[in-house]
């Protein structure tokens, strides 16, 4: 089952990312961005970056011999960190972003694949095959670097590009206080998911140890 979920996650992730790229770049250029600007725009979304991370984790573990093709993405810290991040993608989109726009056609398909299908596939795979009890509480301090670094990038890019990837990060429209509250709330949610992930990882190890007796 774990192998099936890994393969499905990899295939769906690659298709969704490639399809999103193929429809985003032309639409972005039609909106007035340059080719380079459109590519930067595509890679400026937390959803895209996190799904790329999920694809790299799946790719790193493709070898049936246990050899890690991409060692940096094969370790337990990275696997759990991506599981946490892609869970955040699912929750924030489902509870906040989904009601802010109504994508149609291929954009709707990509939205469903990248925000719902790939997160579910990755988390299920992690629970079945990726979690092994080796995460540590100190790992949380590493995992949280990713969303904080992303937030810093998005806010630094905003005045230069005149746009933000997500509406709740728009200081010009919402004000500093609103964006600060939103950023703190999402960071707190991320940390909460991290705590749950470590508990779950350790719990899975205990269950497997009992089952092996």
Tab-separated table of C-alpha atoms in Angstrom:
chain	number	residue	atom	x	y	z
A	1	UNK	CA	0.000	0.000	0.000
A	2	UNK	CA	2.843	2.352	0.875
A	3	UNK	CA	4.503	1.780	-2.480
A	4	UNK	CA	1.228	2.421	-4.293
A	5	UNK	CA	0.660	5.693	-2.425
A	6	UNK	CA	4.230	6.776	-3.122
A	7	UNK	CA	3.902	6.091	-6.840
A	8	UNK	CA	0.462	7.702	-7.006
A	9	UNK	CA	1.717	10.762	-5.121
A	10	UNK	CA	4.681	11.107	-7.439
A	11	UNK	CA	2.651	10.722	-10.643
A	12	UNK	CA	-0.198	12.981	-9.553
A	13	UNK	CA	2.237	15.565	-8.195
A	14	UNK	CA	4.270	15.715	-11.388
A	15	UNK	CA	1.179	15.932	-13.581
A	16	UNK	CA	-0.393	18.641	-11.420
A	17	UNK	CA	2.778	20.747	-11.258
A	18	UNK	CA	3.433	20.451	-14.986
A	19	UNK	CA	-0.179	21.245	-15.862
A	20	UNK	CA	-0.259	24.210	-13.496
A	21	UNK	CA	2.953	25.523	-15.055
A	22	UNK	CA	1.631	25.090	-18.599
A	23	UNK	CA	-1.528	27.100	-17.914
A	24	UNK	CA	-0.085	29.644	-15.468
A	25	UNK	CA	2.739	30.962	-17.657
A	26	UNK	CA	0.561	31.921	-20.678
A	27	UNK	CA	-2.136	33.399	-18.439
A	28	UNK	CA	0.461	35.348	-16.484
A	29	UNK	CA	2.051	36.729	-19.639
A	30	UNK	CA	-1.377	37.751	-20.928
A	31	UNK	CA	-1.806	39.652	-17.643
A	32	UNK	CA	1.281	41.715	-18.493
A	33	UNK	CA	4.162	39.884	-16.836
A	34	UNK	CA	7.301	38.958	-18.733
A	35	UNK	CA	8.299	35.327	-19.250
A	36	UNK	CA	10.815	35.545	-16.400
A	37	UNK	CA	8.312	37.373	-14.230
A	38	UNK	CA	5.723	34.695	-14.949
A	39	UNK	CA	8.120	31.915	-13.972
A	40	UNK	CA	8.984	33.730	-10.732
A	41	UNK	CA	5.258	34.221	-10.126
A	42	UNK	CA	4.651	30.480	-10.524
A	43	UNK	CA	7.373	29.563	-8.039
A	44	UNK	CA	6.205	32.196	-5.532
A	45	UNK	CA	3.382	30.063	-4.151
A	46	UNK	CA	3.820	28.029	-0.966
A	47	UNK	CA	1.580	25.373	-2.523
A	48	UNK	CA	3.859	24.931	-5.529
A	49	UNK	CA	7.069	24.821	-3.490
A	50	UNK	CA	5.613	22.340	-1.010
A	51	UNK	CA	4.295	20.065	-3.741
A	52	UNK	CA	7.740	20.135	-5.340
A	53	UNK	CA	9.127	19.056	-1.978
A	54	UNK	CA	6.649	16.170	-1.851
A	55	UNK	CA	7.639	15.048	-5.353
A	56	UNK	CA	11.321	15.159	-4.387
A	57	UNK	CA	10.678	13.048	-1.286
A	58	UNK	CA	8.825	10.446	-3.356
A	59	UNK	CA	11.567	10.506	-5.983
A	60	UNK	CA	14.296	10.107	-3.381
A	61	UNK	CA	12.804	6.792	-2.232
A	62	UNK	CA	12.066	5.206	-5.606
A	63	UNK	CA	14.932	2.712	-5.448
A	64	UNK	CA	13.751	-0.757	-4.477
A	65	UNK	CA	17.198	-1.459	-2.981
A	66	UNK	CA	16.768	1.211	-0.344
A	67	UNK	CA	19.301	3.535	-1.946
A	68	UNK	CA	18.230	7.168	-1.679
A	69	UNK	CA	18.355	8.905	-5.044
A	70	UNK	CA	18.168	12.288	-3.345
A	71	UNK	CA	19.555	11.746	0.179
A	72	UNK	CA	18.659	15.243	1.364
A	73	UNK	CA	14.960	14.454	0.843
A	74	UNK	CA	14.998	10.838	2.012
A	75	UNK	CA	15.606	11.321	5.735
A	76	UNK	CA	12.943	11.142	8.454
A	77	UNK	CA	13.237	14.847	9.296
A	78	UNK	CA	12.533	15.898	5.706
A	79	UNK	CA	9.720	13.379	5.233
A	80	UNK	CA	7.931	14.565	8.359
A	81	UNK	CA	8.609	18.224	7.587
A	82	UNK	CA	7.037	17.918	4.152
A	83	UNK	CA	4.078	16.067	5.676
A	84	UNK	CA	3.571	18.980	8.073
A	85	UNK	CA	3.910	21.602	5.330
A	86	UNK	CA	1.570	19.906	2.890
A	87	UNK	CA	-0.981	19.449	5.678
A	88	UNK	CA	-0.813	23.215	6.179
A	89	UNK	CA	-1.455	23.670	2.448
A	90	UNK	CA	-4.588	21.517	2.712
A	91	UNK	CA	-5.968	23.217	5.836
A	92	UNK	CA	-5.340	26.836	4.822
A	93	UNK	CA	-6.755	26.325	1.350
A	94	UNK	CA	-9.820	24.427	2.532
A	95	UNK	CA	-10.655	26.853	5.335
A	96	UNK	CA	-9.529	30.233	3.977
A	97	UNK	CA	-8.548	30.393	0.319
A	98	UNK	CA	-11.097	28.132	-1.379
A	99	UNK	CA	-13.903	30.624	-0.854
A	100	UNK	CA	-11.915	33.604	-2.177
A	101	UNK	CA	-11.945	32.556	-5.828
A	102	UNK	CA	-13.753	30.179	-8.158
A	103	UNK	CA	-11.281	28.646	-10.614
A	104	UNK	CA	-12.679	27.021	-13.730
A	105	UNK	CA	-11.568	24.323	-16.134
A	106	UNK	CA	-7.956	23.235	-15.880
A	107	UNK	CA	-7.288	25.768	-13.121
A	108	UNK	CA	-9.962	24.053	-11.026
A	109	UNK	CA	-8.428	20.658	-11.748
A	110	UNK	CA	-4.988	21.870	-10.667
A	111	UNK	CA	-6.438	23.450	-7.538
A	112	UNK	CA	-8.047	20.162	-6.528
A	113	UNK	CA	-4.933	18.120	-7.299
A	114	UNK	CA	-2.418	20.410	-5.586
A	115	UNK	CA	-4.482	21.410	-2.546
A	116	UNK	CA	-6.417	18.225	-1.809
A	117	UNK	CA	-5.257	15.129	-3.672
A	118	UNK	CA	-1.476	15.403	-3.289
A	119	UNK	CA	-1.666	16.369	0.414
A	120	UNK	CA	-3.924	13.398	1.190
A	121	UNK	CA	-1.718	10.999	-0.785
A	122	UNK	CA	1.468	12.257	0.861
A	123	UNK	CA	0.149	12.221	4.429
A	124	UNK	CA	-1.339	8.732	3.989
A	125	UNK	CA	1.973	7.532	2.556
A	126	UNK	CA	3.869	9.104	5.467
A	127	UNK	CA	1.588	7.470	8.036
A	128	UNK	CA	1.955	4.043	6.396
A	129	UNK	CA	5.579	4.061	5.229
A	130	UNK	CA	7.315	7.370	5.907
A	131	UNK	CA	6.950	7.690	9.675
A	132	UNK	CA	9.415	5.615	11.680
A	133	UNK	CA	9.663	7.241	15.100
A	134	UNK	CA	12.952	9.002	14.440
A	135	UNK	CA	11.671	12.578	14.563
A	136	UNK	CA	12.773	14.721	17.501
A	137	UNK	CA	11.168	17.677	19.198
A	138	UNK	CA	14.160	19.763	18.085
A	139	UNK	CA	13.153	19.068	14.469
A	140	UNK	CA	10.308	21.543	14.880
A	141	UNK	CA	12.811	24.402	15.027
A	142	UNK	CA	14.078	23.284	11.611
A	143	UNK	CA	10.662	22.755	10.048
A	144	UNK	CA	9.417	26.201	11.047
A	145	UNK	CA	12.284	27.853	9.155
A	146	UNK	CA	10.547	27.020	5.870
A	147	UNK	CA	7.264	28.940	6.358
A	148	UNK	CA	9.074	31.834	8.042
A	149	UNK	CA	11.565	32.093	5.177
A	150	UNK	CA	8.690	31.892	2.695
A	151	UNK	CA	6.806	34.645	4.522
A	152	UNK	CA	9.892	36.861	4.481
A	153	UNK	CA	10.310	36.261	0.746
A	154	UNK	CA	6.639	36.954	-0.060
A	155	UNK	CA	6.599	40.203	1.935
A	156	UNK	CA	9.950	41.364	0.537
A	157	UNK	CA	8.826	40.644	-3.034
A	158	UNK	CA	5.452	42.385	-2.638
A	159	UNK	CA	6.572	46.033	-3.013
A	160	UNK	CA	8.881	45.113	-5.897
A	161	UNK	CA	6.376	43.001	-7.832
A	162	UNK	CA	3.284	44.921	-6.777
A	163	UNK	CA	1.523	41.692	-5.829
A	164	UNK	CA	1.351	38.988	-3.189
A	165	UNK	CA	0.721	35.281	-3.742
A	166	UNK	CA	-2.032	35.165	-1.115
A	167	UNK	CA	-4.596	37.880	-0.246
A	168	UNK	CA	-4.027	37.700	3.506
A	169	UNK	CA	-0.415	38.829	2.954
A	170	UNK	CA	-1.410	42.057	1.190
A	171	UNK	CA	-0.206	44.837	3.504
A	172	UNK	CA	-1.262	47.582	1.071
A	173	UNK	CA	-4.874	46.399	1.162
A	174	UNK	CA	-5.228	44.856	4.625
A	175	UNK	CA	-2.739	46.829	6.697
A	176	UNK	CA	0.243	45.715	8.765
A	177	UNK	CA	-1.841	44.635	11.762
A	178	UNK	CA	-4.094	42.331	9.760
A	179	UNK	CA	-1.197	40.707	7.921
A	180	UNK	CA	0.696	40.274	11.202
A	181	UNK	CA	-2.282	38.546	12.817
A	182	UNK	CA	-2.714	36.284	9.782
A	183	UNK	CA	0.992	35.409	9.714
A	184	UNK	CA	1.064	34.642	13.439
A	185	UNK	CA	-2.085	32.544	13.202
A	186	UNK	CA	-0.721	30.460	10.334
A	187	UNK	CA	2.643	30.070	12.068
A	188	UNK	CA	0.868	28.907	15.228
A	189	UNK	CA	-1.147	26.427	13.170
A	190	UNK	CA	2.053	25.175	11.558
A	191	UNK	CA	3.707	24.642	14.948
A	192	UNK	CA	0.600	22.826	16.207
A	193	UNK	CA	0.745	20.480	13.209
A	194	UNK	CA	4.443	19.922	13.937
A	195	UNK	CA	3.655	18.871	17.503
A	196	UNK	CA	0.954	16.487	16.299
A	197	UNK	CA	3.348	15.046	13.700
A	198	UNK	CA	6.017	14.234	16.291
A	199	UNK	CA	3.442	12.624	18.592
A	200	UNK	CA	2.040	10.591	15.704
A	201	UNK	CA	5.499	9.559	14.489
A	202	UNK	CA	6.465	8.280	17.942
A	203	UNK	CA	3.066	6.618	18.359
A	204	UNK	CA	3.451	4.755	15.071
A	205	UNK	CA	6.823	3.446	16.213
A	206	UNK	CA	5.319	2.143	19.459
A	207	UNK	CA	2.454	0.462	17.607
A	208	UNK	CA	4.850	-1.231	15.208
A	209	UNK	CA	7.036	-2.391	18.097
A	210	UNK	CA	4.013	-3.944	19.814
A	211	UNK	CA	2.907	-5.581	16.567
A	212	UNK	CA	6.352	-7.125	16.073
A	213	UNK	CA	6.259	-8.865	19.463
